[in-house]
Amino acid sequence: MSHVEGDVVEYLSLENVMDTKQVTSYPIEFSNSLELSGVPSHKLRLKIGVPILLMRNLGALRLWNGTLLQIIHLGRNIIKREIVLIPRIPIIPTDLPFQFKIIQFPPKAAFAMTIKKKCFSHGELNVACSRVSNPQNLHILAQNDKTKNVVYRNLKF
């Protein structure tokens, strides 16, 4: 982010423990420190021009988890990408022993990303490799420096 010109805008999430009996067991400082998969960080730092990856579906806006966007405006309660406004949304993580609600923008800064969240299907490694603009920027992590190519010869197209 330091290579992008402009001022950093910092957004702090608003959290609260859902069960009032657990408020003293899980103070807000604790939930602020959590870095959970699929949940935006408590402290979100962004700049205009920075690419972001959406971490939640925003169905009403027709934006889906995994969409790559570029910021053109940062407001107090809105992030703008061309004509799309991204609001802060409530998120309730479900993989913890307690429930809390976080209200935060759903993206994270994304200067690099993989092409898929799940395992590749046939041919996708070749497609991914063909998309890189400079071979020096291509890095593949493969067990024992090998990949397995599976060809299904019985398929008819």
Coordinates of N, CA and C in Angstrom, one line a residue:
M1 N 0.8 -1.2 0.0 CA 0.0 0.0 0.0 C 0.9 1.3 0.0
S2 N 2.1 1.1 0.5 CA 3.0 2.3 0.5 C 3.4 2.8 -0.9
H3 N 3.2 1.9 -1.9 CA 3.6 2.3 -3.2 C 2.4 3.1 -3.9
V4 N 1.3 3.2 -3.3 CA 0.1 3.9 -3.9 C 0.1 5.3 -3.3
E5 N 0.1 6.3 -4.2 CA 0.0 7.7 -3.7 C -1.3 8.0 -3.0
G6 N -1.2 8.9 -2.0 CA -2.4 9.4 -1.3 C -2.4 9.0 0.1
D7 N -3.4 9.5 0.8 CA -3.5 9.3 2.3 C -4.2 8.0 2.6
V8 N -3.8 7.4 3.7 CA -4.4 6.2 4.2 C -5.7 6.6 5.0
V9 N -6.8 6.0 4.7 CA -8.0 6.2 5.5 C -8.2 4.9 6.3
E10 N -8.4 5.1 7.6 CA -8.5 4.0 8.5 C -10.0 3.9 9.0
Y11 N -10.5 2.7 8.9 CA -11.9 2.4 9.3 C -11.8 1.4 10.5
L12 N -12.4 1.8 11.6 CA -12.5 0.9 12.7 C -13.9 0.3 12.8
S13 N -14.0 -1.0 13.0 CA -15.3 -1.7 13.0 C -16.0 -1.4 14.4
L14 N -17.2 -1.7 14.4 CA -18.1 -1.6 15.6 C -18.5 -3.0 16.0
E15 N -18.1 -3.4 17.2 CA -18.5 -4.8 17.6 C -19.2 -4.8 18.9
N16 N -20.0 -5.8 19.0 CA -20.6 -6.1 20.3 C -20.9 -7.6 20.5
V17 N -20.7 -8.1 21.7 CA -21.0 -9.5 22.0 C -22.5 -9.6 22.0
M18 N -23.0 -10.6 21.4 CA -24.5 -10.8 21.2 C -25.2 -11.2 22.5
D19 N -24.5 -12.1 23.3 CA -25.1 -12.6 24.5 C -24.6 -11.8 25.7
T20 N -25.5 -11.0 26.3 CA -25.1 -10.1 27.3 C -24.4 -10.8 28.5
K21 N -24.7 -12.1 28.7 CA -24.0 -12.8 29.8 C -22.5 -13.0 29.6
Q22 N -22.1 -12.9 28.3 CA -20.7 -13.2 27.9 C -19.9 -11.9 27.7
V23 N -20.5 -10.8 28.0 CA -19.8 -9.5 27.7 C -18.5 -9.4 28.5
T24 N -18.6 -9.8 29.8 CA -17.4 -9.7 30.6 C -16.3 -10.8 30.3
S25 N -16.8 -11.9 29.7 CA -15.8 -13.0 29.4 C -15.1 -12.6 28.1
Y26 N -15.7 -11.9 27.2 CA -15.1 -11.6 25.9 C -15.1 -10.1 25.7
P27 N -14.2 -9.3 26.2 CA -14.2 -7.9 26.1 C -14.0 -7.5 24.6
I28 N -14.4 -6.3 24.3 CA -14.4 -5.7 22.9 C -12.9 -5.8 22.4
E29 N -11.9 -5.5 23.3 CA -10.5 -5.5 22.9 C -10.1 -6.9 22.3
F30 N -10.7 -7.9 22.9 CA -10.4 -9.3 22.4 C -11.0 -9.5 21.0
S31 N -12.3 -9.1 20.8 CA -12.8 -9.3 19.5 C -12.1 -8.4 18.4
N32 N -11.7 -7.2 18.9 CA -10.9 -6.4 18.0 C -9.6 -7.0 17.5
S33 N -9.0 -7.9 18.3 CA -7.7 -8.5 18.0 C -7.9 -9.7 17.1
L34 N -9.1 -10.2 16.9 CA -9.2 -11.4 16.1 C -9.0 -11.2 14.6
E35 N -8.4 -12.1 14.0 CA -8.2 -12.1 12.5 C -8.9 -13.4 12.0
L36 N -10.1 -13.3 11.6 CA -10.9 -14.5 11.3 C -11.0 -14.6 9.7
S37 N -11.0 -15.8 9.2 CA -11.1 -16.0 7.8 C -12.5 -15.6 7.4
G38 N -12.6 -14.7 6.3 CA -13.8 -14.3 5.8 C -14.4 -13.1 6.6
V39 N -13.8 -12.6 7.6 CA -14.2 -11.5 8.4 C -13.2 -10.4 8.3
P40 N -13.7 -9.1 7.9 CA -12.8 -8.0 7.8 C -12.1 -7.7 9.1
S41 N -10.9 -7.2 9.0 CA -10.1 -6.8 10.2 C -10.8 -5.7 10.9
H42 N -10.6 -5.6 12.2 CA -11.1 -4.5 13.0 C -10.6 -3.1 12.5
K43 N -9.3 -3.1 12.1 CA -8.7 -1.9 11.6 C -8.5 -2.1 10.1
L44 N -9.3 -1.5 9.3 CA -9.2 -1.6 7.8 C -8.5 -0.3 7.3
R45 N -7.4 -0.5 6.6 CA -6.6 0.7 6.1 C -6.7 0.6 4.6
L46 N -7.2 1.7 4.0 CA -7.3 1.7 2.5 C -6.9 3.1 2.0
K47 N -6.6 3.1 0.7 CA -6.3 4.3 -0.1 C -7.0 4.3 -1.4
I48 N -7.3 5.5 -1.9 CA -7.9 5.5 -3.3 C -6.9 4.9 -4.2
G49 N -7.4 4.1 -5.1 CA -6.6 3.4 -6.1 C -6.1 2.1 -5.8
V50 N -6.3 1.7 -4.5 CA -5.9 0.3 -4.0 C -6.9 -0.7 -4.5
P51 N -6.5 -1.8 -5.0 CA -7.4 -2.9 -5.4 C -7.9 -3.6 -4.1
I52 N -9.2 -4.0 -4.1 CA -9.7 -4.6 -2.9 C -10.5 -5.9 -3.4
L53 N -10.5 -6.9 -2.5 CA -11.2 -8.1 -2.7 C -12.4 -8.2 -1.8
L54 N -13.6 -8.3 -2.4 CA -14.8 -8.3 -1.6 C -14.9 -9.7 -0.8
M55 N -15.2 -9.6 0.5 CA -15.2 -10.8 1.3 C -16.6 -11.3 1.7
R56 N -17.6 -10.6 1.2 CA -19.0 -11.0 1.5 C -19.8 -10.7 0.3
N57 N -20.9 -11.5 0.1 CA -21.8 -11.2 -1.0 C -22.6 -9.9 -0.6
L58 N -22.8 -9.0 -1.6 CA -23.7 -7.9 -1.5 C -24.7 -8.0 -2.6
G59 N -25.6 -9.0 -2.4 CA -26.6 -9.4 -3.4 C -27.4 -8.2 -4.0
A60 N -27.8 -7.3 -3.1 CA -28.6 -6.1 -3.6 C -27.8 -5.3 -4.6
L61 N -26.5 -5.3 -4.5 CA -25.6 -4.5 -5.4 C -25.1 -5.4 -6.5
R62 N -25.4 -6.7 -6.5 CA -24.9 -7.6 -7.5 C -23.4 -7.7 -7.5
L63 N -22.8 -7.7 -6.3 CA -21.4 -7.9 -6.0 C -21.3 -9.1 -5.2
W64 N -20.3 -10.0 -5.5 CA -20.2 -11.3 -4.9 C -18.8 -11.5 -4.2
N65 N -18.8 -12.3 -3.2 CA -17.6 -12.7 -2.5 C -16.5 -13.1 -3.6
G66 N -15.3 -12.5 -3.5 CA -14.2 -12.8 -4.4 C -14.1 -11.7 -5.5
T67 N -15.1 -10.8 -5.6 CA -15.0 -9.8 -6.7 C -13.8 -8.8 -6.4
L68 N -13.0 -8.6 -7.4 CA -11.9 -7.6 -7.3 C -12.4 -6.3 -7.8
L69 N -12.2 -5.3 -6.9 CA -12.6 -3.9 -7.2 C -11.5 -2.9 -7.0
Q70 N -11.6 -1.7 -7.5 CA -10.6 -0.7 -7.3 C -11.3 0.5 -6.7
I71 N -10.8 1.1 -5.6 CA -11.4 2.2 -4.9 C -11.2 3.5 -5.7
I72 N -12.3 4.3 -5.9 CA -12.2 5.6 -6.4 C -12.6 6.7 -5.5
H73 N -13.2 6.3 -4.4 CA -13.6 7.3 -3.3 C -13.8 6.6 -2.0
L74 N -13.2 7.2 -0.9 CA -13.4 6.7 0.4 C -14.2 7.8 1.2
G75 N -15.4 7.4 1.6 CA -16.2 8.3 2.5 C -16.2 7.8 3.9
R76 N -16.9 8.5 4.7 CA -16.9 8.1 6.1 C -17.6 6.8 6.3
N77 N -18.8 6.6 5.6 CA -19.5 5.3 5.8 C -19.8 4.7 4.4
I78 N -19.0 5.0 3.4 CA -19.2 4.4 2.1 C -17.9 4.3 1.4
I79 N -17.7 3.2 0.6 CA -16.5 3.1 -0.3 C -17.1 3.1 -1.7
K80 N -16.6 3.9 -2.6 CA -17.1 4.0 -3.9 C -16.2 3.4 -5.0
R81 N -16.8 2.6 -5.8 CA -16.1 2.0 -7.0 C -16.9 2.3 -8.2
E82 N -16.5 3.2 -9.0 CA -17.2 3.6 -10.2 C -18.6 4.1 -9.7
I83 N -19.7 3.4 -10.1 CA -21.0 3.8 -9.7 C -21.6 2.9 -8.6
V84 N -20.8 2.1 -8.1 CA -21.2 1.1 -7.0 C -20.8 1.7 -5.6
L85 N -21.7 1.8 -4.7 CA -21.4 2.2 -3.4 C -21.4 0.9 -2.5
I86 N -20.3 0.8 -1.7 CA -20.2 -0.4 -0.8 C -20.5 0.1 0.6
P87 N -21.5 -0.4 1.3 CA -21.8 0.0 2.7 C -21.1 -0.9 3.7
R88 N -21.0 -0.4 4.9 CA -20.6 -1.2 6.0 C -21.8 -2.2 6.3
I89 N -21.5 -3.4 6.6 CA -22.5 -4.4 6.8 C -22.3 -5.1 8.1
P90 N -23.4 -5.6 8.8 CA -23.2 -6.5 10.0 C -22.8 -7.9 9.6
I91 N -21.8 -8.4 10.3 CA -21.3 -9.8 10.1 C -21.2 -10.5 11.5
I92 N -21.8 -11.7 11.5 CA -21.8 -12.5 12.7 C -21.0 -13.7 12.5
P93 N -19.7 -13.8 12.9 CA -18.9 -15.0 12.7 C -19.6 -16.2 13.4
T94 N -19.5 -17.4 12.8 CA -20.2 -18.6 13.4 C -19.2 -19.6 13.9
D95 N -17.9 -19.4 13.7 CA -17.0 -20.5 14.1 C -16.2 -20.2 15.4
L96 N -16.9 -19.5 16.3 CA -16.3 -19.2 17.6 C -17.2 -19.7 18.7
P97 N -16.7 -19.9 20.0 CA -17.5 -20.4 21.1 C -18.4 -19.3 21.6
F98 N -18.4 -18.1 21.1 CA -19.3 -17.1 21.5 C -19.7 -16.3 20.2
Q99 N -20.8 -15.6 20.3 CA -21.3 -14.8 19.2 C -21.1 -13.4 19.4
F100 N -20.5 -12.7 18.4 CA -20.4 -11.2 18.4 C -20.7 -10.7 17.0
K101 N -21.1 -9.5 16.9 CA -21.5 -8.9 15.7 C -20.5 -7.8 15.4
I102 N -20.0 -7.8 14.1 CA -19.0 -6.8 13.7 C -19.7 -6.0 12.6
I103 N -19.6 -4.7 12.6 CA -20.1 -3.9 11.5 C -18.9 -3.2 10.8
Q104 N -18.6 -3.6 9.6 CA -17.4 -3.2 8.9 C -17.6 -3.3 7.4
F105 N -16.8 -2.6 6.6 CA -16.9 -2.8 5.2 C -16.4 -4.2 4.9
P106 N -17.0 -4.8 3.9 CA -16.6 -6.2 3.6 C -15.4 -6.5 2.8
P107 N -14.6 -5.5 2.3 CA -13.4 -5.9 1.5 C -12.1 -5.9 2.3
K108 N -11.1 -6.5 1.7 CA -9.7 -6.4 2.2 C -8.9 -5.9 1.1
A109 N -7.8 -5.2 1.4 CA -6.8 -4.8 0.3 C -6.3 -6.1 -0.3
A110 N -6.2 -6.1 -1.7 CA -5.8 -7.3 -2.4 C -4.9 -7.0 -3.5
F111 N -3.6 -7.0 -3.2 CA -2.6 -6.7 -4.2 C -2.2 -8.0 -5.0
A112 N -2.6 -9.1 -4.5 CA -2.4 -10.4 -5.2 C -3.5 -11.4 -4.7
M113 N -3.8 -12.3 -5.6 CA -4.8 -13.3 -5.2 C -4.6 -14.5 -6.0
T114 N -5.2 -15.6 -5.6 CA -5.2 -16.9 -6.3 C -6.4 -16.8 -7.2
I115 N -6.5 -17.7 -8.2 CA -7.6 -17.7 -9.1 C -8.8 -18.4 -8.6
K116 N -8.6 -19.3 -7.6 CA -9.7 -20.0 -7.0 C -9.5 -20.2 -5.5
K117 N -10.6 -20.5 -4.8 CA -10.5 -20.8 -3.4 C -10.4 -22.3 -3.2
K118 N -10.9 -23.1 -4.1 CA -10.9 -24.5 -4.0 C -9.9 -25.1 -4.9
C119 N -9.8 -26.5 -4.9 CA -8.8 -27.1 -5.8 C -9.1 -26.8 -7.3
F120 N -8.0 -26.8 -8.1 CA -8.2 -26.6 -9.5 C -8.9 -27.8 -10.1
S121 N -9.7 -27.4 -11.2 CA -10.2 -28.5 -12.0 C -9.3 -28.6 -13.3
H122 N -9.6 -29.5 -14.1 CA -8.7 -29.8 -15.3 C -8.5 -28.5 -16.1
G123 N -7.2 -28.2 -16.4 CA -6.9 -27.1 -17.3 C -6.7 -25.8 -16.7
E124 N -7.1 -25.6 -15.4 CA -7.0 -24.3 -14.8 C -5.6 -23.8 -14.5
L125 N -4.7 -24.8 -14.2 CA -3.3 -24.4 -14.0 C -2.7 -23.7 -15.2
N126 N -3.0 -24.3 -16.4 CA -2.6 -23.7 -17.7 C -3.2 -22.4 -17.9
V127 N -4.4 -22.2 -17.6 CA -5.1 -20.9 -17.7 C -4.5 -19.9 -16.8
A128 N -4.2 -20.3 -15.6 CA -3.6 -19.3 -14.6 C -2.2 -18.9 -15.0
C129 N -1.4 -19.8 -15.5 CA -0.1 -19.5 -16.0 C -0.1 -18.6 -17.2
S130 N -1.1 -18.8 -18.1 CA -1.2 -18.0 -19.3 C -1.6 -16.5 -19.0
R131 N -2.1 -16.2 -17.8 CA -2.6 -14.9 -17.5 C -1.5 -14.0 -16.9
V132 N -0.4 -14.5 -16.5 CA 0.6 -13.6 -15.9 C 1.3 -12.9 -17.0
S133 N 1.6 -11.6 -16.8 CA 2.2 -10.7 -17.8 C 3.7 -10.9 -17.9
N134 N 4.3 -11.3 -16.8 CA 5.8 -11.4 -16.8 C 6.1 -12.7 -16.1
P135 N 6.8 -13.7 -16.8 CA 7.1 -15.0 -16.2 C 7.8 -14.9 -14.8
Q136 N 8.6 -13.8 -14.6 CA 9.3 -13.6 -13.3 C 8.3 -13.4 -12.2
N137 N 7.0 -13.0 -12.5 CA 6.0 -12.8 -11.5 C 5.2 -14.0 -11.2
L138 N 5.5 -15.1 -11.8 CA 4.7 -16.3 -11.6 C 5.4 -17.2 -10.6
H139 N 4.7 -17.5 -9.5 CA 5.2 -18.4 -8.5 C 4.2 -19.5 -8.2
I140 N 4.6 -20.7 -8.4 CA 3.7 -21.9 -8.1 C 4.2 -22.7 -7.0
L141 N 3.4 -22.9 -6.0 CA 3.7 -23.7 -4.9 C 3.1 -25.1 -5.1
A142 N 4.0 -26.1 -5.3 CA 3.5 -27.5 -5.6 C 4.3 -28.4 -4.8
Q143 N 3.6 -29.4 -4.2 CA 4.3 -30.4 -3.4 C 5.3 -31.2 -4.3
N144 N 6.6 -31.3 -3.8 CA 7.7 -31.9 -4.5 C 8.0 -31.3 -5.9
D145 N 7.6 -30.0 -6.0 CA 7.9 -29.3 -7.3 C 7.2 -30.0 -8.5
K146 N 6.1 -30.7 -8.3 CA 5.4 -31.3 -9.4 C 3.9 -31.1 -9.3
T147 N 3.2 -31.1 -10.4 CA 1.8 -31.1 -10.4 C 1.3 -32.3 -11.2
K148 N 0.1 -32.7 -10.9 CA -0.4 -33.9 -11.6 C -1.4 -33.5 -12.7
N149 N -1.2 -33.9 -13.9 CA -2.1 -33.6 -15.0 C -3.0 -34.8 -15.2
V150 N -4.3 -34.6 -15.0 CA -5.3 -35.7 -15.1 C -6.0 -35.5 -16.4
V151 N -6.0 -36.4 -17.3 CA -6.7 -36.3 -18.6 C -7.8 -37.4 -18.6
Y152 N -9.0 -36.9 -18.9 CA -10.2 -37.8 -19.0 C -10.4 -38.1 -20.4
R153 N -9.9 -39.2 -21.0 CA -10.0 -39.5 -22.4 C -11.4 -39.9 -22.8
N154 N -12.2 -40.3 -21.9 CA -13.6 -40.8 -22.2 C -14.6 -39.7 -22.4
L155 N -14.2 -38.5 -22.1 CA -15.2 -37.4 -22.2 C -15.4 -37.1 -23.7
K156 N -16.6 -36.8 -24.1 CA -16.9 -36.5 -25.5 C -17.5 -35.0 -25.4
F157 N -16.9 -34.2 -26.4 CA -17.4 -32.8 -26.4 C -18.2 -32.6 -27.7

